[in-house]
PDB file of N, CA and C in Angstrom:
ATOM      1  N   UNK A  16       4.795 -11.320   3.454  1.00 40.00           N
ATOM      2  CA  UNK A  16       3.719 -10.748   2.645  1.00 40.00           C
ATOM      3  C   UNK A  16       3.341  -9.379   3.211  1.00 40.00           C
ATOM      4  N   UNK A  17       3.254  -8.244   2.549  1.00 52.00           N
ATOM      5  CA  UNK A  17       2.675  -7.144   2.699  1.00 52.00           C
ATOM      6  C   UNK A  17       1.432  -6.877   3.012  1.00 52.00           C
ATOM      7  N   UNK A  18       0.863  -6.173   3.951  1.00 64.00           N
ATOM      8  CA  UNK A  18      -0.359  -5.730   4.613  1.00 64.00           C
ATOM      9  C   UNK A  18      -0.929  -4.931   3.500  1.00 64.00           C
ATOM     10  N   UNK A  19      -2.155  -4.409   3.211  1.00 84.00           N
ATOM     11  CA  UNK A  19      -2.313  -3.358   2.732  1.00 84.00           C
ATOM     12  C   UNK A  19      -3.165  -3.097   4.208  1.00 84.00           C
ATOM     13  N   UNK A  20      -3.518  -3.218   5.705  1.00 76.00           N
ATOM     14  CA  UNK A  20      -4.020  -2.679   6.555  1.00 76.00           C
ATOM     15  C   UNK A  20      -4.259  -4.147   7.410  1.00 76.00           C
ATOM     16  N   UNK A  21      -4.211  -3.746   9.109  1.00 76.00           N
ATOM     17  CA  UNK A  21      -4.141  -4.265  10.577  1.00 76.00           C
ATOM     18  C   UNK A  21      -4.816  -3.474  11.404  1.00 76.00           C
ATOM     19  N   UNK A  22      -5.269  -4.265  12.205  1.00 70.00           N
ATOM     20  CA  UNK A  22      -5.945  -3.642  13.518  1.00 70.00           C
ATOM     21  C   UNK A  22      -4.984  -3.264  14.412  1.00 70.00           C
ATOM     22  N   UNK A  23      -4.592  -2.398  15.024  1.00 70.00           N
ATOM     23  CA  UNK A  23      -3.117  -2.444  15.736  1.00 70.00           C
ATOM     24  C   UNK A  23      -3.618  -1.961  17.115  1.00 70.00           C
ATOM     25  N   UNK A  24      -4.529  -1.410  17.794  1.00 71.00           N
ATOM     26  CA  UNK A  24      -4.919  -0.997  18.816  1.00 71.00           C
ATOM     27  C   UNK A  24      -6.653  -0.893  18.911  1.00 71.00           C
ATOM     28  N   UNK A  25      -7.172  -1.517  20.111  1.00 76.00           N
ATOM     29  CA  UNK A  25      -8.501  -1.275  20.368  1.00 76.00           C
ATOM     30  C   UNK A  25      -8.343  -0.806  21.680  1.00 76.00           C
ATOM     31  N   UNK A  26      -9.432   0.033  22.280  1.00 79.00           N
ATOM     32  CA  UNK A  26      -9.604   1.462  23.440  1.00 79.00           C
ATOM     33  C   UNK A  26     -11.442   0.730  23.619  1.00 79.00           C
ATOM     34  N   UNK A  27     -11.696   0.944  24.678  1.00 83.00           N
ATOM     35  CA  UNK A  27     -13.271   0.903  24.539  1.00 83.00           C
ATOM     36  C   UNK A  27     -13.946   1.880  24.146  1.00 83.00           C
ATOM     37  N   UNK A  28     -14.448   1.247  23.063  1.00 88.00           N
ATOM     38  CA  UNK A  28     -15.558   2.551  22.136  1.00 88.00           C
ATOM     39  C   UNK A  28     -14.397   2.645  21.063  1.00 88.00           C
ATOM     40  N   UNK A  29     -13.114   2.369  20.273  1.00 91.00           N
ATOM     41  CA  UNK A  29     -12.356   2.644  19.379  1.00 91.00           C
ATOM     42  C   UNK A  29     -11.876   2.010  19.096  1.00 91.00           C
ATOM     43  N   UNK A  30     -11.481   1.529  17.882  1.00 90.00           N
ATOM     44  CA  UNK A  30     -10.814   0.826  16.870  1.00 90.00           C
ATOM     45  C   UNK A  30      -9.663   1.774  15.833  1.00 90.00           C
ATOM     46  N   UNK A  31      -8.414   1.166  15.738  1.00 91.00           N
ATOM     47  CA  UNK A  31      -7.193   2.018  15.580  1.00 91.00           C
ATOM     48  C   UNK A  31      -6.973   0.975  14.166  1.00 91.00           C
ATOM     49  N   UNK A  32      -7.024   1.517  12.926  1.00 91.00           N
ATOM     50  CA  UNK A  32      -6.577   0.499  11.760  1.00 91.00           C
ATOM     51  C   UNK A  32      -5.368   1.426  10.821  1.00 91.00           C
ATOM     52  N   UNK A  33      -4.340   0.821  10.752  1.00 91.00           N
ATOM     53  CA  UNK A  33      -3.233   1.348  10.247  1.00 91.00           C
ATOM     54  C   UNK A  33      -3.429   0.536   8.784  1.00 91.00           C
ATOM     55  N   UNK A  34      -3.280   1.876   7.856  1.00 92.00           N
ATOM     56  CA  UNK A  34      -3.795   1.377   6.094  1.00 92.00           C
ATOM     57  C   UNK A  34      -2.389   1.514   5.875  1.00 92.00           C
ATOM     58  N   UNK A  35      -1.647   0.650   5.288  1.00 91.00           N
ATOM     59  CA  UNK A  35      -0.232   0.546   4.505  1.00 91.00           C
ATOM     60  C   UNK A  35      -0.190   1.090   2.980  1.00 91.00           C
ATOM     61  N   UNK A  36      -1.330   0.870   2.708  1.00 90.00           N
ATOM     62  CA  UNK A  36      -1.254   0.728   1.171  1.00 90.00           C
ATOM     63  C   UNK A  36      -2.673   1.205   0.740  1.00 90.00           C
ATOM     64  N   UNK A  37      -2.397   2.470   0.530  1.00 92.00           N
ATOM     65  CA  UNK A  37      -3.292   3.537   0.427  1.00 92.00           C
ATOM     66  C   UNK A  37      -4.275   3.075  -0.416  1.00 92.00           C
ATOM     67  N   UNK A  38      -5.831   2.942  -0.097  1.00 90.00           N
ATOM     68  CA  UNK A  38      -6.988   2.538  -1.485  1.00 90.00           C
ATOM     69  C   UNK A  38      -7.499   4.047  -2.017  1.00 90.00           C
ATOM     70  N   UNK A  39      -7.666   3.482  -3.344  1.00 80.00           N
ATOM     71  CA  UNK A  39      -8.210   4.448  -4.017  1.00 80.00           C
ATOM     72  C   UNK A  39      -9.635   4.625  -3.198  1.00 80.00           C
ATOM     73  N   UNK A  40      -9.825   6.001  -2.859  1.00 91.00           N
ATOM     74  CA  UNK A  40     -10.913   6.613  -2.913  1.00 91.00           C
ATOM     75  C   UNK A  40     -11.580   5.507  -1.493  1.00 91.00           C
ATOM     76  N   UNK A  41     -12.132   4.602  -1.250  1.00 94.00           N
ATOM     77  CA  UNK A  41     -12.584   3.824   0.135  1.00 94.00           C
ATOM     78  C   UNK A  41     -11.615   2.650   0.553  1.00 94.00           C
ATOM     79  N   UNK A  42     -12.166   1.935   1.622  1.00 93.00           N
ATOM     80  CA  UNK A  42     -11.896   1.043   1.899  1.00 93.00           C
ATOM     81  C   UNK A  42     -12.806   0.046   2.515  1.00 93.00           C
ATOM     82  N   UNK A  43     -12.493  -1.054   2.342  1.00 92.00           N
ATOM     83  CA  UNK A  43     -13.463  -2.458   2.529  1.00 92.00           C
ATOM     84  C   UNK A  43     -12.887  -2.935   4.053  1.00 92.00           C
ATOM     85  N   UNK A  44     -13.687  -2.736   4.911  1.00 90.00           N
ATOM     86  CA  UNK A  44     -13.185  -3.916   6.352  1.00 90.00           C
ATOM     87  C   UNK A  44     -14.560  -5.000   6.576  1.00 90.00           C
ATOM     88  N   UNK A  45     -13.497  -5.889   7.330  1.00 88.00           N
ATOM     89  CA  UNK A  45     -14.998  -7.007   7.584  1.00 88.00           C
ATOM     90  C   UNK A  45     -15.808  -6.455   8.540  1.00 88.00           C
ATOM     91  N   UNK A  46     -17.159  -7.103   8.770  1.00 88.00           N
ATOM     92  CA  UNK A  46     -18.103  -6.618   9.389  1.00 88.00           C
ATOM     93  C   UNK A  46     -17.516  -6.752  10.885  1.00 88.00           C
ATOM     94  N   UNK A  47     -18.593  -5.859  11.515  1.00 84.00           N
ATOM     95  CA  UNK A  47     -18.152  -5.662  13.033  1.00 84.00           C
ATOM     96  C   UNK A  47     -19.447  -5.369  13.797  1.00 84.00           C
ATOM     97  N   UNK A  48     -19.120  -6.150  15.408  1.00 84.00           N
ATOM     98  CA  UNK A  48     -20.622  -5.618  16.300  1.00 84.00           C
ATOM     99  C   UNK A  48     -20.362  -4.907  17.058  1.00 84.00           C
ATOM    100  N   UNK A  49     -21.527  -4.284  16.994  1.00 88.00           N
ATOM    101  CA  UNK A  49     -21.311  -2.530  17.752  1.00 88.00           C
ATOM    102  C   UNK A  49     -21.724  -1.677  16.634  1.00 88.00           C
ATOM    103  N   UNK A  50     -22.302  -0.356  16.750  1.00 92.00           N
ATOM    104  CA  UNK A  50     -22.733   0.678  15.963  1.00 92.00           C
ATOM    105  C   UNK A  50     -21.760   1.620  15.721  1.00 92.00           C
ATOM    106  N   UNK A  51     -21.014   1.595  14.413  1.00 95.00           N
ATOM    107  CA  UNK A  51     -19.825   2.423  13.990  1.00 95.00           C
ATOM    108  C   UNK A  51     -20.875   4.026  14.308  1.00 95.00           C
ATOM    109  N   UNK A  52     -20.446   5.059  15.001  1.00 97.00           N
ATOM    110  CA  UNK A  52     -20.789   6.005  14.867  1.00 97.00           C
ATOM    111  C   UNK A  52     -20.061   7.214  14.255  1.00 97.00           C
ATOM    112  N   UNK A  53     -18.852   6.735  13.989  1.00 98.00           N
ATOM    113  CA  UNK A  53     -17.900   8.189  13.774  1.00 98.00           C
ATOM    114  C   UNK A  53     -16.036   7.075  12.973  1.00 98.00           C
ATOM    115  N   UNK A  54     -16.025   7.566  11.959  1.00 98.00           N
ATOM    116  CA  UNK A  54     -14.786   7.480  10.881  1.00 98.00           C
ATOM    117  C   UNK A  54     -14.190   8.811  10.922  1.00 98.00           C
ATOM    118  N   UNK A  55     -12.909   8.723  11.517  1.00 98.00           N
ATOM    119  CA  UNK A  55     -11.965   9.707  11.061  1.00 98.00           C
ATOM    120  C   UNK A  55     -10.205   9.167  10.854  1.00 98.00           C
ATOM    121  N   UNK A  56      -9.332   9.933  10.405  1.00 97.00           N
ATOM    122  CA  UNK A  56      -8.378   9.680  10.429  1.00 97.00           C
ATOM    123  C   UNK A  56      -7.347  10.826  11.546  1.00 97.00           C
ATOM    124  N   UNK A  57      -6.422   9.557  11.889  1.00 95.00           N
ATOM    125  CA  UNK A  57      -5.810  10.018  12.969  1.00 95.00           C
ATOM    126  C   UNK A  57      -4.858  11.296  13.247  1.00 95.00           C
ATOM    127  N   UNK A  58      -4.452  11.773  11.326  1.00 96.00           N
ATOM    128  CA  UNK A  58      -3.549  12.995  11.467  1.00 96.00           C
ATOM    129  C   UNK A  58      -4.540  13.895  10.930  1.00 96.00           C
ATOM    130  N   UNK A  59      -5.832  13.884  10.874  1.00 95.00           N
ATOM    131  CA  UNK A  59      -6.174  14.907  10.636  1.00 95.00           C
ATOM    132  C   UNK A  59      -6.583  15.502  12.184  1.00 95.00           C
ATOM    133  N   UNK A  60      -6.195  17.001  12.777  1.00 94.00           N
ATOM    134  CA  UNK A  60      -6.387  17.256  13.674  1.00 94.00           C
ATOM    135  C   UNK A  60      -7.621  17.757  14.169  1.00 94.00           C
ATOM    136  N   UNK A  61      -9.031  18.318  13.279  1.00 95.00           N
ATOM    137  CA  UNK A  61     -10.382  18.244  13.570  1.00 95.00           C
ATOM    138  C   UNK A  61     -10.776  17.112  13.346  1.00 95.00           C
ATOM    139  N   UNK A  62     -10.279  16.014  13.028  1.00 95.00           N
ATOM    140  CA  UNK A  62     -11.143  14.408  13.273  1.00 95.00           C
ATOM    141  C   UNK A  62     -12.302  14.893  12.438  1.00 95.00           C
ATOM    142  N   UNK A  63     -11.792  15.000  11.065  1.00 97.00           N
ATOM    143  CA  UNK A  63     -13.354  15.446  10.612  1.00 97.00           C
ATOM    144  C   UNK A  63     -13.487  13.799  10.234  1.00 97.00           C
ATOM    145  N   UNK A  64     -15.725  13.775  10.306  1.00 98.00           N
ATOM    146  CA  UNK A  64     -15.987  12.291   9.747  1.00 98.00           C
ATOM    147  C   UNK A  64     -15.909  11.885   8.443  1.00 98.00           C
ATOM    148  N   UNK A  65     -15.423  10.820   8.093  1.00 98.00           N
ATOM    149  CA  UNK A  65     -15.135  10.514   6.961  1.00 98.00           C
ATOM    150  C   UNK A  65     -17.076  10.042   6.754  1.00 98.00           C
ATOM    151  N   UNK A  66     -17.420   9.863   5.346  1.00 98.00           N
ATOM    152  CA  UNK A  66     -18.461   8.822   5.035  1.00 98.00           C
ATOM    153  C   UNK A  66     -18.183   7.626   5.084  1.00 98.00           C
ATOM    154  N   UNK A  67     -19.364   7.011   5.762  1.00 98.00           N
ATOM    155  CA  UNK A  67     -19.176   5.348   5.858  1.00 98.00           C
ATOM    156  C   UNK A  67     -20.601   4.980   5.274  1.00 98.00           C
ATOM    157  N   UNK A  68     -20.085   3.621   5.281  1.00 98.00           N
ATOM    158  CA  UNK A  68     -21.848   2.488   5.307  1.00 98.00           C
ATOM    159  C   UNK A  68     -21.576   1.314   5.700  1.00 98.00           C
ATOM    160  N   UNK A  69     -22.399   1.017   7.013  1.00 96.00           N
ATOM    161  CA  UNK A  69     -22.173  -0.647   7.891  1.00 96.00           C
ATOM    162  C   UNK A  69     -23.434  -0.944   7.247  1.00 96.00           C
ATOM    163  N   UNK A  70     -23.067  -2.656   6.781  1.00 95.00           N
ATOM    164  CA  UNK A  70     -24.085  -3.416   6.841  1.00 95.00           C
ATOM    165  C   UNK A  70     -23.758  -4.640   7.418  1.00 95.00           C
ATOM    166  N   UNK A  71     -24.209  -5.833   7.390  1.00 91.00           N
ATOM    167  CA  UNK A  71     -24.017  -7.090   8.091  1.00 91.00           C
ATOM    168  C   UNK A  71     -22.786  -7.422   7.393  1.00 91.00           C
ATOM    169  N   UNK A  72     -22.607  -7.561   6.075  1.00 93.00           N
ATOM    170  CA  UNK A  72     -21.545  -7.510   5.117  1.00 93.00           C
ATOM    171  C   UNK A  72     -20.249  -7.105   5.518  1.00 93.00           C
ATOM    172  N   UNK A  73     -19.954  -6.316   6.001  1.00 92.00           N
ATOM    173  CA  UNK A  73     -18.850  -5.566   6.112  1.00 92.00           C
ATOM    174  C   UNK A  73     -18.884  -3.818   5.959  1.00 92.00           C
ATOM    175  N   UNK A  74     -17.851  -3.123   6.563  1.00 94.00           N
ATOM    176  CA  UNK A  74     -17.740  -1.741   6.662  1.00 94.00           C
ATOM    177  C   UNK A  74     -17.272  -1.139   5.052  1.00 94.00           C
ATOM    178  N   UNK A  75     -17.688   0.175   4.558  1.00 96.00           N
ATOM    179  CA  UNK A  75     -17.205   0.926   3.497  1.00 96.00           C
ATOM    180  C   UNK A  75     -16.457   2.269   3.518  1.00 96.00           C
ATOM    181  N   UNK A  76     -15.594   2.679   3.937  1.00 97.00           N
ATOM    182  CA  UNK A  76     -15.299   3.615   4.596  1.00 97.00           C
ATOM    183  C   UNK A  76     -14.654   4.764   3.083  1.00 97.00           C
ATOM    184  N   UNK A  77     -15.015   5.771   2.699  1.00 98.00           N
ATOM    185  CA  UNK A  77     -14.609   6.675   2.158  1.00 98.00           C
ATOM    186  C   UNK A  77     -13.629   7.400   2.421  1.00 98.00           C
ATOM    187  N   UNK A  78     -12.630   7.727   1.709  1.00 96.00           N
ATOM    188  CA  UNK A  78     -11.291   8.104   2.148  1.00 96.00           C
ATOM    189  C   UNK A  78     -10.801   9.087   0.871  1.00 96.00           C
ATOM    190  N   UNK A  79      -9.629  10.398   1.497  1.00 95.00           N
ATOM    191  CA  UNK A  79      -9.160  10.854   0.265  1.00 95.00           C
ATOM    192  C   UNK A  79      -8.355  10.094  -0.213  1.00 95.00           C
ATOM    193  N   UNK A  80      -8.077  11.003  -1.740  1.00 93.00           N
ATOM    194  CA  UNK A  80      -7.330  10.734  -2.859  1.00 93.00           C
ATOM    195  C   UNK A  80      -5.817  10.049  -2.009  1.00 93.00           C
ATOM    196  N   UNK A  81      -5.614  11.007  -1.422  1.00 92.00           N
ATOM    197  CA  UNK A  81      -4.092  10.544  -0.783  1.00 92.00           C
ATOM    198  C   UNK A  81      -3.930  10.706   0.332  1.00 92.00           C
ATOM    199  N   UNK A  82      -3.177   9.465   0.844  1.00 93.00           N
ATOM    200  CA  UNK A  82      -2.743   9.207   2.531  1.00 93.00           C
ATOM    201  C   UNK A  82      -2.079  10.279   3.106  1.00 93.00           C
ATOM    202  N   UNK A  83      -2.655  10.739   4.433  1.00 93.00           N
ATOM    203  CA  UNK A  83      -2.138  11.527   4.783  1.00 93.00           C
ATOM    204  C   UNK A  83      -0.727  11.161   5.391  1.00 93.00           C
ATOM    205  N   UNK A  84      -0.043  10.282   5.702  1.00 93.00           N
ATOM    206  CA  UNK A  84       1.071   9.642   6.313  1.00 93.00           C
ATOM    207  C   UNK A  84       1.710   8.818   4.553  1.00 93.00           C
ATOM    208  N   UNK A  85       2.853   9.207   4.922  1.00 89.00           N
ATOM    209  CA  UNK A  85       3.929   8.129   3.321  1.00 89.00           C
ATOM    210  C   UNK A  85       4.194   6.702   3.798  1.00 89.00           C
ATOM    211  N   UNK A  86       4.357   6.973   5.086  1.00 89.00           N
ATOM    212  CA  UNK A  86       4.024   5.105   5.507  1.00 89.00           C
ATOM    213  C   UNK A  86       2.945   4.487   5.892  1.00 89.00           C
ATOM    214  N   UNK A  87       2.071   4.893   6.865  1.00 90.00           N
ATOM    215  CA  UNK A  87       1.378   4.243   7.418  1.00 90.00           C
ATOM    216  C   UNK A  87       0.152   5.285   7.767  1.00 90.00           C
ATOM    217  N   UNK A  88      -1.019   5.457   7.238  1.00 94.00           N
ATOM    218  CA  UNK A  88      -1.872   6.449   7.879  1.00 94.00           C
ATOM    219  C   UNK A  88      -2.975   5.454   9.162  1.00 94.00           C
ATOM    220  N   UNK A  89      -3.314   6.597  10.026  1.00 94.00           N
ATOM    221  CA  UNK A  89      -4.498   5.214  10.964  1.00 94.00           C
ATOM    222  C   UNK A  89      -5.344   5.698  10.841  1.00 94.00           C
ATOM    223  N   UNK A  90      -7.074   5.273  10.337  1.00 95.00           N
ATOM    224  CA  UNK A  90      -8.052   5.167  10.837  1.00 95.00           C
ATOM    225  C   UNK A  90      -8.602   5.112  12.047  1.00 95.00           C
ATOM    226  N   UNK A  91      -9.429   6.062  12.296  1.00 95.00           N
ATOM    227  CA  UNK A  91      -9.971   5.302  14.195  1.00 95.00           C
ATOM    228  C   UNK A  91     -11.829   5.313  13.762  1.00 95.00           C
ATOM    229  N   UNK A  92     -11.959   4.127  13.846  1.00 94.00           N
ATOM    230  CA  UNK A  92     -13.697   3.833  14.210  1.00 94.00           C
ATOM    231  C   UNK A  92     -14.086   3.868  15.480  1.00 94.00           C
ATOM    232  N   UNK A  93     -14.794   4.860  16.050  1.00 94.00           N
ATOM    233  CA  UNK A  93     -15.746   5.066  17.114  1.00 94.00           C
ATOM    234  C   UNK A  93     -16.898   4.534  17.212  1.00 94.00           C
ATOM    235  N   UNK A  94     -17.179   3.653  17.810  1.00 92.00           N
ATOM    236  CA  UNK A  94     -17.860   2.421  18.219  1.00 92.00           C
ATOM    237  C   UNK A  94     -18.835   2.481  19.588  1.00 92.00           C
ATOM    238  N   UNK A  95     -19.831   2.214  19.051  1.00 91.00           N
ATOM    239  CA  UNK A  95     -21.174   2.228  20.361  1.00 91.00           C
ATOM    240  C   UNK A  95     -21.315   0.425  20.635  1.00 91.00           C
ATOM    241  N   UNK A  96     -21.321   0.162  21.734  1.00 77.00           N
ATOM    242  CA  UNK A  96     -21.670  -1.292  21.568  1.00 77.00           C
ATOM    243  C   UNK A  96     -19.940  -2.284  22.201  1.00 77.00           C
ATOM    244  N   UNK A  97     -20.228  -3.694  21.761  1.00 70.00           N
ATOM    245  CA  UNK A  97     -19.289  -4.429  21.949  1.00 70.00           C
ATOM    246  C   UNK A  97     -18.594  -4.240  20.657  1.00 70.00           C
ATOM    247  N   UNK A  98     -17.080  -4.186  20.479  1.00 66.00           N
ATOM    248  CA  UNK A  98     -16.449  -4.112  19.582  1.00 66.00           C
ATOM    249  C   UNK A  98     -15.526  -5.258  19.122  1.00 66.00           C
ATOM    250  N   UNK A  99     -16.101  -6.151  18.126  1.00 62.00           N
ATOM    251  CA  UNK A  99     -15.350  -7.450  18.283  1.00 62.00           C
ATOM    252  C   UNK A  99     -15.607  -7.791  16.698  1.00 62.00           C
ATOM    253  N   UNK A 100     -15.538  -9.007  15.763  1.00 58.00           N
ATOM    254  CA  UNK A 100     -15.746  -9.164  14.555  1.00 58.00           C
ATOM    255  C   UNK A 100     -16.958  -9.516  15.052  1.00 58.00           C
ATOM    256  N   UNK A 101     -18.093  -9.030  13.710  1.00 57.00           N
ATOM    257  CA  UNK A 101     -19.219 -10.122  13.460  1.00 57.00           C
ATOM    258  C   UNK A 101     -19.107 -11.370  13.586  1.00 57.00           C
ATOM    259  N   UNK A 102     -20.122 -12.389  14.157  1.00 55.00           N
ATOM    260  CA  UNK A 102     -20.399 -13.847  13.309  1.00 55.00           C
ATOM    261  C   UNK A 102     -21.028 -13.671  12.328  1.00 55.00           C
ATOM    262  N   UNK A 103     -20.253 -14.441  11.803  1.00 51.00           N
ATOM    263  CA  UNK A 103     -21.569 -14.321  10.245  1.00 51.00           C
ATOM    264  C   UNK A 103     -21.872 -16.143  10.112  1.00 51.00           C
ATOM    265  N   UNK A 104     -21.794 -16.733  10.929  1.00 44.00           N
ATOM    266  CA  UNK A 104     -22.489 -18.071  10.841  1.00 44.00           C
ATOM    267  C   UNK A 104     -24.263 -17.537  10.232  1.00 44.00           C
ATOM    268  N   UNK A 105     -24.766 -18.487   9.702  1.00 42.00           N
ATOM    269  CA  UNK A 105     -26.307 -18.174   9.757  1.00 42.00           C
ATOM    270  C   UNK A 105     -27.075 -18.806  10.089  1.00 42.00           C
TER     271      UNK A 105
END
């Protein structure tokens, strides 16, 4: 089965997500603990920030029209905090 995106590397303070299958316009990840402070993508070389929005829910991450990579582009989330999935028990 095909990915459309994996976590493939975590750094303390960073999260490395390789998107396969380019989304229109954002993307949906599950929630996470720790304070996302900074969305960029990895071939752009000023790391400019993408727009996001964390809620308990899950991450929204805004993205262009088109992948910068034909195979595989990466995301990196810069992360304040412990970086691990949410519980979402309640």
């Amino acid at each position: 089965a095909a990915w459309d995106w994996r976590c493939t590397t975590k750094q303390p303070g960073k999260l490395y997500i390789e998107i396969f299958k380019w989304p229109a316009g954002q993307i949906q990840l599950p929630a996470v603990k720790g304070e996302i402070t900074k969305a960029y993508l990895l071939a752009d070389a000023k790391h400019s920030a993408l727009k996001f929005q964390q809620t308990a829910q899950g991450v929204t991450i805004q993205l262009p029209e088109k992948a910068p990579d034909a195979i595989a582009s990466v995301l990196c989330l810069t992360v304040n905090g412990e970086l691990a999935a949410a519980d979402k028990t309640p």
